[in-house]
Short mmCIF file of C-alpha atoms in Angstrom, two decimals:
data_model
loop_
_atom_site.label_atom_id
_atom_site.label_comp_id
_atom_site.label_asym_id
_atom_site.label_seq_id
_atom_site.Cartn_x
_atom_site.Cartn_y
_atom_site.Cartn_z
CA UNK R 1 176.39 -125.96 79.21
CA UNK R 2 173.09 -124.74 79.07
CA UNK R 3 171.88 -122.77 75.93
CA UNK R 4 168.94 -120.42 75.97
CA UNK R 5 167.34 -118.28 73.67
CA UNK R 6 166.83 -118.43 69.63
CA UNK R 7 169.98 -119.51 68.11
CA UNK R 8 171.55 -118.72 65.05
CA UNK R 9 171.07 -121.24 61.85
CA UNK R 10 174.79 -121.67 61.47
CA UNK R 11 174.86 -123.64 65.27
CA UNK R 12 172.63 -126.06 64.16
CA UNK R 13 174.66 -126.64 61.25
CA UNK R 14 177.72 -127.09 63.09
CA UNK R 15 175.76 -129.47 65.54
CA UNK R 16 174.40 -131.73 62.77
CA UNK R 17 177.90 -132.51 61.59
CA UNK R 18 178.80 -133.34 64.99
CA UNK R 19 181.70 -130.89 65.36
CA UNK R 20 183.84 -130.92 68.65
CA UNK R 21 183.24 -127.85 70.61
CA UNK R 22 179.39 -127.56 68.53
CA UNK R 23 177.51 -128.15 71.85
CA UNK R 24 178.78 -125.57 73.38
CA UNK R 25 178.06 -123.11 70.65
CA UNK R 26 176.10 -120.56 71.53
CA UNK R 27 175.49 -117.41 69.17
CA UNK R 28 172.10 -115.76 69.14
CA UNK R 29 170.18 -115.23 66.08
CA UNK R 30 170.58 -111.91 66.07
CA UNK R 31 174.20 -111.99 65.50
CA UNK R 32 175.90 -110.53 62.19
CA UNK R 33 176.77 -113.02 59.50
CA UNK R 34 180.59 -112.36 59.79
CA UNK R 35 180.60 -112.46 63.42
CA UNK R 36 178.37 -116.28 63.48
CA UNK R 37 180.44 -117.19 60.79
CA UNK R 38 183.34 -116.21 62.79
CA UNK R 39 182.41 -117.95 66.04
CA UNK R 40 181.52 -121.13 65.01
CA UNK R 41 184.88 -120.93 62.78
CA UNK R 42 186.38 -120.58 65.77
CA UNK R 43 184.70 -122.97 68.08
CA UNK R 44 184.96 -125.81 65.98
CA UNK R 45 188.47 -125.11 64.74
CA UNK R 46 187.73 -125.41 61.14
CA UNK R 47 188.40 -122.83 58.64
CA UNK R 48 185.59 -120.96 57.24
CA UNK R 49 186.03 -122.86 53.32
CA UNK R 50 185.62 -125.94 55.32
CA UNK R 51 182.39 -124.43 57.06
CA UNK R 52 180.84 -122.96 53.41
CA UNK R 53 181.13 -126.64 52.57
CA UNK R 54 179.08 -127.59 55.90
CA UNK R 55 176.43 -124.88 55.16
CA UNK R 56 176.20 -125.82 51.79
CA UNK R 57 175.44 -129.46 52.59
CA UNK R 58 173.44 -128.69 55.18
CA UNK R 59 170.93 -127.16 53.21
CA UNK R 60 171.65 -129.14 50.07
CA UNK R 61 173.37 -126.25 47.68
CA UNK R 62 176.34 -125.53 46.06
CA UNK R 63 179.31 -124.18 47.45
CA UNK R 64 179.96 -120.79 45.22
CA UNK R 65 183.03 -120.68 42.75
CA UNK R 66 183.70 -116.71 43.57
CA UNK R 67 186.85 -117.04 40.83
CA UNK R 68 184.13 -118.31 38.14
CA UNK R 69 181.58 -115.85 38.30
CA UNK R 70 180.43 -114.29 34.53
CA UNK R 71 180.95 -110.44 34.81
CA UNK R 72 178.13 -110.44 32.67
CA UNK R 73 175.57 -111.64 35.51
CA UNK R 74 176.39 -108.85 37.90
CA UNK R 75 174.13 -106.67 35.27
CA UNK R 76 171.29 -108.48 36.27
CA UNK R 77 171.61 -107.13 40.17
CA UNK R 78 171.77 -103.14 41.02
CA UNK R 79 175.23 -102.89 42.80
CA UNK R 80 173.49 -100.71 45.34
CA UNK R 81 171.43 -103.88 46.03
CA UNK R 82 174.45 -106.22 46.13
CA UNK R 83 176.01 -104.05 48.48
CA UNK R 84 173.30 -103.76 51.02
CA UNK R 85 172.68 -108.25 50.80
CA UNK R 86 175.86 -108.85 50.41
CA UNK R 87 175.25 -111.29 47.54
CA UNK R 88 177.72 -111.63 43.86
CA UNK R 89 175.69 -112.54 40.75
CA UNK R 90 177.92 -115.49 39.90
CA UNK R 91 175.39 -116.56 36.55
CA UNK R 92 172.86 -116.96 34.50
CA UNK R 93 170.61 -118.29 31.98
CA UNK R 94 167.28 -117.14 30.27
CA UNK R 95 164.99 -118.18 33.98
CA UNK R 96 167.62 -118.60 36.28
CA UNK R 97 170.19 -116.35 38.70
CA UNK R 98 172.66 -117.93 40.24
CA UNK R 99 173.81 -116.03 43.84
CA UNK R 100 176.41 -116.44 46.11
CA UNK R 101 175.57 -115.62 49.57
CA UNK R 102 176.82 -116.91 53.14
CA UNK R 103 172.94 -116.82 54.17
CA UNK R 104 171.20 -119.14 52.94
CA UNK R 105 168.31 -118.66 54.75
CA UNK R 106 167.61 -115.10 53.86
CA UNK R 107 164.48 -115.86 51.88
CA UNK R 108 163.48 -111.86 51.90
CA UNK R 109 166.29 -111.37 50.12
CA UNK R 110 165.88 -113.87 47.12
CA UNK R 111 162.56 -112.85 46.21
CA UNK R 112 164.10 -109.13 46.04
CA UNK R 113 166.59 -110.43 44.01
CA UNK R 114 164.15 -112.64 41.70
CA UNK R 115 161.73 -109.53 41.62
CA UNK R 116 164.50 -107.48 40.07
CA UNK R 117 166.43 -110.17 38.32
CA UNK R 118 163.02 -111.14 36.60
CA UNK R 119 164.40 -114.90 37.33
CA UNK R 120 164.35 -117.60 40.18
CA UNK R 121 166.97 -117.37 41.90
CA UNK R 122 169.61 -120.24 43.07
CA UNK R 123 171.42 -119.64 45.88
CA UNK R 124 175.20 -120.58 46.47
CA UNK R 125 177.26 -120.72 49.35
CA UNK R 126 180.74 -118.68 50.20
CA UNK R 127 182.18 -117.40 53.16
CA UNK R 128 181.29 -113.66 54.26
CA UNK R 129 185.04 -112.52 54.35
CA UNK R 130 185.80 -113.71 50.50
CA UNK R 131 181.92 -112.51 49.54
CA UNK R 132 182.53 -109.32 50.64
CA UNK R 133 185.88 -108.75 48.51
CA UNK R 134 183.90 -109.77 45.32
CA UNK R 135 181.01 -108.01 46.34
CA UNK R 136 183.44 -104.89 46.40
CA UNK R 137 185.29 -106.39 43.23
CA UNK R 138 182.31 -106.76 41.29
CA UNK R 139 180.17 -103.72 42.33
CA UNK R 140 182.25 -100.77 43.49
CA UNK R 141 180.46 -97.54 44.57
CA UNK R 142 182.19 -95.29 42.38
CA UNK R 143 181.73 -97.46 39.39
CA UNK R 144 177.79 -97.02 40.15
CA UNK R 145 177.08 -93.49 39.00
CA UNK R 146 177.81 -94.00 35.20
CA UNK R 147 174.49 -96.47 35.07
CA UNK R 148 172.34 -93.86 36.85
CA UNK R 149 169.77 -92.27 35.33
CA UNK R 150 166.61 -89.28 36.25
CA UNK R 151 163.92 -90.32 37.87
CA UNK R 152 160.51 -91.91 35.74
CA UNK R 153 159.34 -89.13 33.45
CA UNK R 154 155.62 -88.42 34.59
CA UNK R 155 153.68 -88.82 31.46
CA UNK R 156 149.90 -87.80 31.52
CA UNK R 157 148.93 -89.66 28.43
CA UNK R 158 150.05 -93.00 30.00
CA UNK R 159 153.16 -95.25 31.06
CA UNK R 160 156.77 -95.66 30.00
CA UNK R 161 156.75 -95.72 26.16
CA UNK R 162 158.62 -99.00 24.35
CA UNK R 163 159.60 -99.07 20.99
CA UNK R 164 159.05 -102.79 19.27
CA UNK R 165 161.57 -103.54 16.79
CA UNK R 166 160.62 -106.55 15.17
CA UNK R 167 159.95 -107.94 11.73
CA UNK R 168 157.16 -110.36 12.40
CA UNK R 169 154.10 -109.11 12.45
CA UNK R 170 152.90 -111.79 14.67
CA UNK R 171 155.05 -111.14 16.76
CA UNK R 172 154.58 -107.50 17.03
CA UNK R 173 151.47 -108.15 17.27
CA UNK R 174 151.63 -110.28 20.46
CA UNK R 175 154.45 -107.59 21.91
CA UNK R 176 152.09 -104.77 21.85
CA UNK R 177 149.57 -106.53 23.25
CA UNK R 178 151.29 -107.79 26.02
CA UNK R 179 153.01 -104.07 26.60
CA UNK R 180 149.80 -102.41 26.46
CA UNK R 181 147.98 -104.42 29.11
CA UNK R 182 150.43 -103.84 31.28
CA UNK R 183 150.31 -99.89 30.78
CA UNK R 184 152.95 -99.14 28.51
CA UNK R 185 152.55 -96.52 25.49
CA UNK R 186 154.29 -98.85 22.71
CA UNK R 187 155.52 -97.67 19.37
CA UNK R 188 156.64 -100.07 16.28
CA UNK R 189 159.46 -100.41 13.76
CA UNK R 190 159.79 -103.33 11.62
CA UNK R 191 163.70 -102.89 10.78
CA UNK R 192 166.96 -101.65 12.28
CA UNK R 193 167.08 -98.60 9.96
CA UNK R 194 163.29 -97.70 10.75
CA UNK R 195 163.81 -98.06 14.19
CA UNK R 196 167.17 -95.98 14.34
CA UNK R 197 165.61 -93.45 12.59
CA UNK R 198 162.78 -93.29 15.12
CA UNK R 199 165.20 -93.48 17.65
CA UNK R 200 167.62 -90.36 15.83
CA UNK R 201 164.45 -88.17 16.12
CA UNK R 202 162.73 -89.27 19.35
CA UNK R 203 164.95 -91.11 21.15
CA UNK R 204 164.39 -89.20 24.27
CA UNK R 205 160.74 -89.80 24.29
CA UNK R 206 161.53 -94.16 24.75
CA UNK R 207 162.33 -95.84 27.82
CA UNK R 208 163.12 -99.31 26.37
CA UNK R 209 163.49 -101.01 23.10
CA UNK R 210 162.47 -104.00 22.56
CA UNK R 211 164.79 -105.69 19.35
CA UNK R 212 164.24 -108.83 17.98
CA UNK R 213 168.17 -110.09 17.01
CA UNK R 214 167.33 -111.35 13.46
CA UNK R 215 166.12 -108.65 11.49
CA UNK R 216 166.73 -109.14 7.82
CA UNK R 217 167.84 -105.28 6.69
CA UNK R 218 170.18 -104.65 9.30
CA UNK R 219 171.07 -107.73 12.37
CA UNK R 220 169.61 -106.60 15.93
CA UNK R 221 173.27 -106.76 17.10
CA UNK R 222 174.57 -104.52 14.40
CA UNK R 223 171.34 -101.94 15.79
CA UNK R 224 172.24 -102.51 19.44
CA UNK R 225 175.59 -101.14 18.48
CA UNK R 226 174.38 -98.13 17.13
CA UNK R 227 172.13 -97.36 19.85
CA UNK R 228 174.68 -97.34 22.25
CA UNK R 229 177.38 -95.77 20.18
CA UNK R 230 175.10 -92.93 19.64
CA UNK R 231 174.60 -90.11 22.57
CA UNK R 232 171.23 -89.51 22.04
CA UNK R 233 170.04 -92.83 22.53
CA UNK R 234 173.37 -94.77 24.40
CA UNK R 235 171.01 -94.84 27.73
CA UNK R 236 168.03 -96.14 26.19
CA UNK R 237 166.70 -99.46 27.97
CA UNK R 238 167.53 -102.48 25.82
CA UNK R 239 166.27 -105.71 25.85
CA UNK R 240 166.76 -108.43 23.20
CA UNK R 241 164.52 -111.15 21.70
CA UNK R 242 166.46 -113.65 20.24
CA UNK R 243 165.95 -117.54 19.61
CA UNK R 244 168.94 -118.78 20.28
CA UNK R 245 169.96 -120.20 24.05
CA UNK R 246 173.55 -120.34 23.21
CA UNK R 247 175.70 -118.72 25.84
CA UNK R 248 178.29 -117.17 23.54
CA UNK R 249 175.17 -115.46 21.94
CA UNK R 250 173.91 -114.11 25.14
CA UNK R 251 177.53 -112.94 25.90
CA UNK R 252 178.27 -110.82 22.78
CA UNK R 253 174.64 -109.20 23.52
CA UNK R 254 175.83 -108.29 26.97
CA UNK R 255 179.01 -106.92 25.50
CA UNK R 256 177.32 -105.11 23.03
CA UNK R 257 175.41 -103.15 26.01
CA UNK R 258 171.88 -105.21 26.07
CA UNK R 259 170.42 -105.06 29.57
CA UNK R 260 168.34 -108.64 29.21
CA UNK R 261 167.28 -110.83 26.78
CA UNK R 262 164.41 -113.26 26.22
CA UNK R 263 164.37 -116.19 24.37
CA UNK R 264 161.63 -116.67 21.32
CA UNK R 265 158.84 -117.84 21.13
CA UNK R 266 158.12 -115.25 23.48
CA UNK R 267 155.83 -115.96 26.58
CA UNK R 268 154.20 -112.94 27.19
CA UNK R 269 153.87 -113.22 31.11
CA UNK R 270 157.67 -113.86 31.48
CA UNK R 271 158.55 -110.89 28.71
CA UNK R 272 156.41 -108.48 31.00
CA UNK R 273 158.32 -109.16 34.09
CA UNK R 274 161.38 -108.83 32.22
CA UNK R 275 160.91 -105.37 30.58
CA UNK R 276 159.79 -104.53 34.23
CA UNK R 277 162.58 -105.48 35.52
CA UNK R 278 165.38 -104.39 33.55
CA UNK R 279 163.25 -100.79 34.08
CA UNK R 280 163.55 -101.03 38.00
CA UNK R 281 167.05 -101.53 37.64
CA UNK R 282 167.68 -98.74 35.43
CA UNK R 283 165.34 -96.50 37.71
CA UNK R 284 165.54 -98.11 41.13
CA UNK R 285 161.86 -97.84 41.49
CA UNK R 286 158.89 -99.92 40.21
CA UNK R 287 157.56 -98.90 35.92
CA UNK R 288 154.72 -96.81 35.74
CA UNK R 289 153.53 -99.43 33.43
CA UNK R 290 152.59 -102.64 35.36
CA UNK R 291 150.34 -105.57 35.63
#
């Protein structure tokens, strides 16, 4: 049978494992991803886990453990974003996302995902049929309203305003720097019960905290818990400085309602693009301040 025209990806992965009825495959590359997935299912007469393990080894990646995912990792995507890519944040660590996908080739949509993620991204592979259900699973629609919030605040005197909560004034010192140069008004507080009281009087006026974990008058956790146990402040940006890499530590600040964390010492490239990011999520637009 003669084949013309651009094929779809998933035909020359069928072809290079030398799959009876592969030659005759034919499925243009304009085709949906359920419907190639589908066809070459069907024209090779394996089942589509068989075929995720096929595309996976194909282009040397991991076939995705959907029943494994961290819920904890879907924070780092906006489930609008999921939705539209089709894609489950399965998880994570201080640089890296880990994605399922059944398109591995859809480079446009890893660097969306890495620009709001603030991490490189690994992709995984699954079948679109059981992605789907955990996208759904993991990011319903009517779930999505409770993490909306207004539009940026315009703000003639200069960008989104960050409050530093840290007790190091080295550090602090580096933070603001960092902040400022990228166009952010920033504001300090060198304890939890400086920085709540900031917060008590002004918390509208912040767009993110920045709180270093191991404050000596009150722990960062014990402050993250007030924050978002208090109205006036519960939809304040968070993001946490800590430096520990244990996951159990970056799980109880996701509980506790942190958006992101970095890892100390900070590097103050990577801390940037985090605040940024956790800010375009929040706001589903790019910060006013930026590099």
């Amino acid at each position: 049978m003669e084949i013309s025209g651009i094929q779809h990806w998933i035909v020359a992965v069928v072809r290079s494992a030398s799959l009876e009825g592969a030659a005759e495959l034919n499925i243009p590359a304009s085709a949906g991803m359920d419907g190639a997935w589908s066809l070459a299912a069907l024209a090779t007469g394996i089942d589509q886990d068989s075929l995720a393990a096929l595309v996976a080894r194909h282009y040397r990646l991991d076939v995705a453990d959907l029943e494994q995912s961290d819920p904890h990792a879907s924070k780092l995507l906006p489930g609008r974003v999921a939705r539209r890519l089709q894609v489950v944040a399965l998880r994570y660590t201080d640089r890296a996302l880990h994605v399922a996908t059944a398109d591995p080739v859809a480079m446009d949509a890893e660097r969306e995902i890495s620009h709001l993620a603030g991490r490189t991204v690994h992709f995984e592979i699954a079948p679109p049929g059981l992605l789907a259900a955990k996208v759904t699973a993991t990011y319903p629609e009517s779930g999505e309203l409770q993490h909306e919030i207004p539009p940026l605040r315009p703000d003639a005197k200069g960008g989104q305003h960050v409050l530093v909560v840290e007790d190091d004034a080295d550090t602090r010192v580096l933070l603001r720097a960092a902040l400022e140069t990228a166009g952010f008004r920033v504001e300090e507080a060198v304890d939890g019960p400086d920085a709540l009281a900031m917060l008590e009087s002004h918390g509208d006026a912040f767009d993110l905290v920045t709180l270093d974990l191991k404050l000596e008058r009150m722990h960062g956790l014990e402050v993250l818990k007030r924050i978002r146990g208090n109205v006036a402040t519960a939809e304040v940006a968070v993001v946490v400085a800590t430096g520990s890499d244990d996951p159990a530590v970056e799980m109880e600040l996701f509980q506790a309602g942190a958006d992101d964390f970095v890892v100390k010492p900070v590097d103050p490239r990577r801390f940037i693009l985090r605040v940024q990011a956790v800010l375009r999520r929040r706001h589903g637009g790019i910060p006013q301040g930026h590099v």
